[in-house]
Amino acid sequence: MLDVLIVDDSAAIRKILQRVLRQADVPIGTVFEAGDGIEALATLRKEKIGLVLSDINMPNMDGLEFLTKVKAEEIWKDLPIIMVSTEGSQNKVLEAVERGAAGYVRKPFTADQIKEKLAGLI
Amino acid sequence: MAEVETKTALTQAELSGFITTSTTEVVSMMMGVEIVPSESFVQTVATAPASGIVSLVGLAGDWVGTGSVSCSASLACRLSSLMLMAEYPAVNEEVLDAIAELTNMIIGNVKTAVEERLGPMGLSVPTVIFGRNFQTRSSGSHEWIVVPFQCEGELLHVQLCLMPSRETGQTTRPGFPMPHVLSV
């Protein structure tokens, strides 16, 4: 079973992503939520997370800074992080990939798009 | 020899096109319902309902401005129900959050389209206002591009106001060509 962390300042998006994860053909365990990168890092330090879905534009610590901090730690170097964001420019996608994102989904998204990204990773 | 440089910023038709594309994509993908645009128009003050919900998001870069989504409370509840697959008979925290995210996605995708011509821009966290008998105002007098949409039997307005940031020293507004630059 895979424990998942959803990082987004929108409770609505966290709810939608949780629903999509439960419908996907992957064995999802506990789903944790965080409203920004700082909360997300605190959760990662406490829980054994197997997958992260993260927004980019968030207060306090944005998704790219969170991604960089996670990938700087040896224990999390293989942790798959999928960015889910309205930022759709090619530059932003490339930046996320260069910082270590395992995938990128642009908002708005369909459930199938999320499932497709998960299938490629898990 | 004199050099002449011209650069055309975005026209009203282009901006309303970006708004229409973004809104129809977001609503159809996240809510699964049809939303039909009406003819866009330009106003010097933002259109706001006398009561209902207005959600605002700021844009900042070489160009600055505001985007907004406004609708009645009943439409907000309906759209939230479709988005979150839950029933919302009245506006509550979850409805406000859903509308904030709707605004984030619509204006965020407009921003991505606009950035290709106007340069990178940051997007603020949305602010949502809910109530009765209110008006919205921006400082100064600026042009708002307004696109009304028919959705679930009600009206939803998506509006955008963009202008050059004063810090860059640009003097044109969307839809007008840059002044010719002469250098000797």
Short mmCIF file of C-alpha atoms in Angstrom, two decimals:
data_model
loop_
_atom_site.label_atom_id
_atom_site.label_comp_id
_atom_site.label_asym_id
_atom_site.label_seq_id
_atom_site.Cartn_x
_atom_site.Cartn_y
_atom_site.Cartn_z
CA MET A 1 0.00 0.00 0.00
CA LEU A 2 1.30 3.42 -0.97
CA ASP A 3 0.97 6.39 1.38
CA VAL A 4 0.49 9.60 -0.58
CA LEU A 5 1.03 13.27 0.25
CA ILE A 6 -1.07 15.91 -1.56
CA VAL A 7 0.35 19.44 -1.35
CA ASP A 8 -1.94 22.27 -2.45
CA ASP A 9 -3.25 25.43 -0.77
CA SER A 10 -6.70 24.67 -2.21
CA ALA A 11 -8.79 22.29 -0.10
CA ALA A 12 -10.97 21.73 -3.19
CA ILE A 13 -8.05 20.43 -5.25
CA ARG A 14 -6.85 18.23 -2.38
CA LYS A 15 -10.34 16.72 -2.18
CA ILE A 16 -10.52 16.13 -5.94
CA LEU A 17 -7.06 14.56 -6.09
CA GLN A 18 -7.85 12.29 -3.15
CA ARG A 19 -10.99 11.10 -4.94
CA VAL A 20 -9.05 10.46 -8.16
CA LEU A 21 -6.34 8.54 -6.28
CA ARG A 22 -8.94 6.26 -4.65
CA GLN A 23 -10.41 5.51 -8.10
CA ALA A 24 -7.03 4.74 -9.67
CA ASP A 25 -5.74 1.18 -10.12
CA VAL A 26 -2.99 1.62 -7.55
CA PRO A 27 -3.03 0.40 -3.95
CA ILE A 28 -3.37 3.67 -2.06
CA GLY A 29 -2.93 3.59 1.71
CA THR A 30 -3.20 6.73 3.79
CA VAL A 31 -3.53 10.07 2.00
CA PHE A 32 -1.93 12.98 3.84
CA GLU A 33 -2.56 16.62 3.00
CA ALA A 34 -0.48 19.79 3.29
CA GLY A 35 -1.32 23.39 2.43
CA ASP A 36 2.20 24.51 1.51
CA GLY A 37 5.78 23.32 1.18
CA ILE A 38 6.60 23.87 4.84
CA GLU A 39 3.73 21.68 6.04
CA ALA A 40 4.65 19.12 3.39
CA LEU A 41 8.27 18.86 4.56
CA ALA A 42 7.09 18.39 8.14
CA THR A 43 4.79 15.55 7.01
CA LEU A 44 7.55 13.90 4.98
CA ARG A 45 9.80 13.87 8.04
CA LYS A 46 7.14 12.13 10.15
CA GLU A 47 5.49 9.71 7.70
CA LYS A 48 6.74 7.15 5.21
CA ILE A 49 5.39 8.69 2.00
CA GLY A 50 5.61 6.80 -1.28
CA LEU A 51 4.26 9.45 -3.67
CA VAL A 52 3.75 13.23 -3.66
CA LEU A 53 1.38 15.33 -5.75
CA SER A 54 2.28 19.02 -5.43
CA ASP A 55 1.01 22.35 -6.66
CA ILE A 56 3.53 25.07 -7.53
CA ASN A 57 1.89 28.39 -6.56
CA MET A 58 1.46 28.21 -2.80
CA PRO A 59 2.12 30.66 0.03
CA ASN A 60 5.00 30.29 2.55
CA MET A 61 6.95 27.81 0.41
CA ASP A 62 6.04 27.18 -3.22
CA GLY A 63 6.12 23.83 -4.96
CA LEU A 64 9.42 24.34 -6.77
CA GLU A 65 11.26 25.28 -3.59
CA PHE A 66 9.66 22.30 -1.84
CA LEU A 67 10.74 20.04 -4.72
CA THR A 68 14.33 21.33 -4.56
CA LYS A 69 14.55 20.80 -0.79
CA VAL A 70 13.16 17.28 -1.03
CA LYS A 71 15.51 16.23 -3.81
CA ALA A 72 18.48 17.64 -1.89
CA GLU A 73 17.94 14.96 0.78
CA GLU A 74 19.44 11.52 0.12
CA ILE A 75 16.54 9.67 1.77
CA TRP A 76 14.06 11.21 -0.65
CA LYS A 77 16.06 11.13 -3.88
CA ASP A 78 13.85 8.38 -5.33
CA LEU A 79 10.54 9.72 -4.01
CA PRO A 80 8.33 10.40 -7.02
CA ILE A 81 6.87 13.92 -7.01
CA ILE A 82 4.24 14.86 -9.60
CA MET A 83 3.60 18.57 -10.04
CA VAL A 84 -0.06 19.55 -10.54
CA SER A 85 -0.30 23.22 -11.45
CA THR A 86 -1.92 25.98 -13.51
CA GLU A 87 1.62 26.99 -14.53
CA GLY A 88 1.61 25.63 -18.05
CA SER A 89 4.55 27.32 -19.77
CA GLN A 90 7.23 25.09 -21.22
CA ASN A 91 9.85 26.91 -19.12
CA LYS A 92 8.03 26.07 -15.92
CA VAL A 93 7.62 22.41 -16.87
CA LEU A 94 11.31 22.14 -17.79
CA GLU A 95 12.29 23.85 -14.54
CA ALA A 96 10.24 21.34 -12.55
CA VAL A 97 11.77 18.40 -14.40
CA GLU A 98 15.29 19.79 -13.94
CA ARG A 99 14.65 20.09 -10.20
CA GLY A 100 13.61 16.45 -10.09
CA ALA A 101 9.86 16.23 -10.74
CA ALA A 102 8.79 12.78 -11.90
CA GLY A 103 5.85 14.18 -13.84
CA TYR A 104 3.78 17.28 -14.57
CA VAL A 105 0.01 17.65 -14.91
CA ARG A 106 -1.51 20.96 -15.87
CA LYS A 107 -4.71 22.20 -14.22
CA PRO A 108 -7.47 21.69 -15.27
CA PHE A 109 -7.01 17.94 -15.37
CA THR A 110 -9.13 14.88 -15.91
CA ALA A 111 -9.06 11.85 -13.66
CA ASP A 112 -7.62 9.87 -16.57
CA GLN A 113 -4.65 12.25 -16.87
CA ILE A 114 -3.75 11.73 -13.22
CA LYS A 115 -4.21 7.97 -13.49
CA GLU A 116 -2.02 7.90 -16.58
CA LYS A 117 0.80 9.68 -14.74
CA LEU A 118 0.47 7.29 -11.78
CA ALA A 119 0.51 4.23 -14.02
CA GLY A 120 3.79 5.38 -15.51
CA LEU A 121 5.41 5.66 -12.09
CA ILE A 122 3.97 2.90 -9.97
CA MET B 1 20.30 55.78 -39.60
CA ALA B 2 17.06 55.83 -37.63
CA GLU B 3 15.81 52.54 -36.19
CA VAL B 4 12.12 51.94 -35.96
CA GLU B 5 10.80 49.40 -33.49
CA THR B 6 7.16 48.42 -33.29
CA LYS B 7 5.58 45.91 -30.99
CA THR B 8 1.90 45.20 -30.80
CA ALA B 9 0.44 44.20 -27.46
CA LEU B 10 -2.64 41.97 -27.16
CA THR B 11 -5.92 43.06 -28.71
CA GLN B 12 -9.32 42.84 -27.05
CA ALA B 13 -10.22 39.98 -29.40
CA GLU B 14 -7.11 38.03 -28.43
CA LEU B 15 -7.66 38.54 -24.70
CA SER B 16 -11.33 37.62 -24.86
CA GLY B 17 -10.33 34.57 -26.91
CA PHE B 18 -7.89 33.46 -24.20
CA ILE B 19 -10.56 34.00 -21.53
CA THR B 20 -13.14 32.03 -23.50
CA THR B 21 -10.79 29.11 -24.20
CA SER B 22 -9.58 28.93 -20.62
CA THR B 23 -13.04 29.17 -19.05
CA THR B 24 -14.68 26.59 -21.30
CA GLU B 25 -11.76 24.20 -20.79
CA VAL B 26 -11.74 24.54 -17.00
CA VAL B 27 -15.50 24.25 -16.54
CA SER B 28 -15.92 21.33 -18.94
CA MET B 29 -12.95 19.37 -17.55
CA MET B 30 -13.43 20.02 -13.84
CA MET B 31 -17.24 20.17 -13.71
CA GLY B 32 -18.38 18.29 -16.80
CA VAL B 33 -20.94 20.90 -17.87
CA GLU B 34 -21.31 23.15 -20.85
CA ILE B 35 -20.56 26.83 -20.54
CA VAL B 36 -21.43 29.14 -23.43
CA PRO B 37 -19.71 32.51 -23.98
CA SER B 38 -21.64 35.60 -24.97
CA GLU B 39 -20.12 38.55 -26.75
CA SER B 40 -17.29 40.17 -24.84
CA PHE B 41 -17.20 43.88 -24.13
CA VAL B 42 -14.92 46.48 -22.58
CA GLN B 43 -15.76 48.55 -19.52
CA THR B 44 -13.81 51.07 -17.52
CA VAL B 45 -15.14 49.62 -14.27
CA ALA B 46 -15.39 45.94 -13.39
CA THR B 47 -18.80 44.35 -13.61
CA ALA B 48 -19.87 42.92 -10.27
CA PRO B 49 -23.14 41.42 -9.08
CA ALA B 50 -25.08 43.40 -6.49
CA SER B 51 -24.92 40.23 -4.43
CA GLY B 52 -23.21 36.92 -4.86
CA ILE B 53 -19.58 35.97 -5.20
CA VAL B 54 -16.60 37.79 -6.67
CA SER B 55 -13.24 36.09 -6.78
CA LEU B 56 -10.15 38.17 -7.58
CA VAL B 57 -6.59 37.25 -8.45
CA GLY B 58 -3.68 39.58 -9.10
CA LEU B 59 -1.13 39.41 -11.89
CA ALA B 60 2.32 41.01 -11.71
CA GLY B 61 5.31 41.24 -13.99
CA ASP B 62 6.20 43.63 -16.80
CA TRP B 63 2.43 43.85 -17.10
CA VAL B 64 0.17 44.00 -14.07
CA GLY B 65 -3.54 43.61 -13.52
CA THR B 66 -6.42 41.70 -12.04
CA GLY B 67 -8.56 38.83 -13.15
CA SER B 68 -11.92 38.03 -11.65
CA VAL B 69 -14.75 35.53 -11.76
CA SER B 70 -18.19 36.53 -10.49
CA CYS B 71 -21.53 34.79 -10.23
CA SER B 72 -24.56 34.36 -8.03
CA ALA B 73 -24.42 32.38 -4.81
CA SER B 74 -26.70 29.71 -6.29
CA LEU B 75 -24.44 29.21 -9.32
CA ALA B 76 -21.39 29.08 -7.05
CA CYS B 77 -23.06 26.32 -5.02
CA ARG B 78 -24.01 24.44 -8.19
CA LEU B 79 -20.50 24.65 -9.66
CA SER B 80 -18.95 23.60 -6.35
CA SER B 81 -21.31 20.61 -6.15
CA LEU B 82 -20.24 19.53 -9.64
CA MET B 83 -16.54 20.06 -8.91
CA LEU B 84 -16.46 18.35 -5.53
CA MET B 85 -19.28 15.83 -6.06
CA ALA B 86 -21.06 16.91 -2.90
CA GLU B 87 -24.22 18.88 -2.17
CA TYR B 88 -23.95 22.54 -1.17
CA PRO B 89 -27.36 24.09 -0.49
CA ALA B 90 -25.70 27.30 0.72
CA VAL B 91 -22.36 29.07 0.41
CA ASN B 92 -19.83 27.84 2.95
CA GLU B 93 -16.04 27.60 3.27
CA GLU B 94 -15.84 24.74 0.78
CA VAL B 95 -17.85 26.66 -1.85
CA LEU B 96 -15.65 29.73 -1.41
CA ASP B 97 -12.54 27.58 -1.76
CA ALA B 98 -13.90 25.87 -4.88
CA ILE B 99 -14.65 29.22 -6.52
CA ALA B 100 -11.19 30.48 -5.54
CA GLU B 101 -9.65 27.46 -7.25
CA LEU B 102 -11.90 27.92 -10.28
CA THR B 103 -10.58 31.49 -10.56
CA ASN B 104 -7.01 30.31 -10.08
CA MET B 105 -7.35 27.84 -12.94
CA ILE B 106 -9.18 30.16 -15.36
CA ILE B 107 -6.98 33.21 -14.85
CA GLY B 108 -3.90 31.03 -14.45
CA ASN B 109 -4.42 29.55 -17.89
CA VAL B 110 -5.08 32.99 -19.36
CA LYS B 111 -1.80 34.08 -17.77
CA THR B 112 0.07 31.20 -19.44
CA ALA B 113 -1.31 32.25 -22.83
CA VAL B 114 -0.61 35.95 -22.27
CA GLU B 115 2.93 35.40 -20.98
CA GLU B 116 4.09 34.31 -24.43
CA ARG B 117 3.61 37.90 -25.62
CA LEU B 118 3.85 40.01 -22.48
CA GLY B 119 6.56 38.22 -20.53
CA PRO B 120 6.44 36.21 -17.31
CA MET B 121 3.90 37.12 -14.66
CA GLY B 122 3.24 36.00 -11.13
CA LEU B 123 -0.23 35.04 -9.94
CA SER B 124 -1.47 35.99 -6.50
CA VAL B 125 -3.47 33.82 -4.12
CA PRO B 126 -7.19 34.34 -4.94
CA THR B 127 -9.40 36.49 -2.72
CA VAL B 128 -13.08 35.59 -2.62
CA ILE B 129 -15.81 38.01 -1.54
CA PHE B 130 -19.33 36.83 -0.74
CA GLY B 131 -22.21 39.02 0.29
CA ARG B 132 -25.02 41.33 -0.67
CA ASN B 133 -25.10 44.93 -1.89
CA PHE B 134 -21.44 45.39 -2.62
CA GLN B 135 -19.41 46.95 -5.40
CA THR B 136 -15.84 46.46 -6.54
CA ARG B 137 -13.49 49.21 -7.65
CA SER B 138 -9.90 49.38 -8.84
CA SER B 139 -7.81 52.49 -8.34
CA GLY B 140 -7.55 54.71 -11.40
CA SER B 141 -9.49 54.18 -14.57
CA HIS B 142 -8.60 51.07 -16.51
CA GLU B 143 -10.21 48.99 -19.19
CA TRP B 144 -11.69 45.65 -18.20
CA ILE B 145 -12.35 43.01 -20.81
CA VAL B 146 -15.55 41.26 -19.75
CA VAL B 147 -16.70 37.90 -21.08
CA PRO B 148 -20.16 36.79 -19.91
CA PHE B 149 -20.95 33.08 -19.95
CA GLN B 150 -24.23 31.17 -19.70
CA CYS B 151 -23.85 28.23 -17.37
CA GLU B 152 -26.56 26.08 -15.79
CA GLY B 153 -29.15 28.75 -16.63
CA GLU B 154 -27.25 31.57 -14.95
CA LEU B 155 -24.60 34.14 -15.78
CA LEU B 156 -20.93 33.89 -14.89
CA HIS B 157 -18.59 36.79 -15.69
CA VAL B 158 -14.86 36.45 -16.26
CA GLN B 159 -13.01 39.74 -16.43
CA LEU B 160 -9.45 40.85 -16.98
CA CYS B 161 -7.68 44.16 -16.64
CA LEU B 162 -4.04 44.36 -17.77
CA MET B 163 -1.69 47.31 -18.05
CA PRO B 164 2.05 47.87 -18.30
CA SER B 165 3.84 48.03 -15.01
CA ARG B 166 4.98 51.59 -14.38
CA GLU B 167 8.43 50.36 -13.35
CA THR B 168 9.30 49.23 -16.88
CA GLY B 169 8.49 52.66 -18.26
CA GLN B 170 6.25 51.22 -20.94
CA THR B 171 3.44 53.54 -21.95
CA THR B 172 1.15 51.39 -24.08
CA ARG B 173 -1.99 49.60 -23.01
CA PRO B 174 -3.24 46.30 -24.37
CA GLY B 175 -4.38 46.66 -27.97
CA PHE B 176 -2.21 49.63 -28.81
CA PRO B 177 1.12 49.48 -30.67
CA MET B 178 4.33 50.56 -28.96
CA PRO B 179 5.53 54.04 -29.91
CA HIS B 180 8.14 54.13 -32.63
CA VAL B 181 11.61 54.29 -31.09
CA LEU B 182 14.12 56.44 -32.90
CA SER B 183 17.81 56.27 -32.20
CA VAL B 184 20.47 58.32 -33.94
#
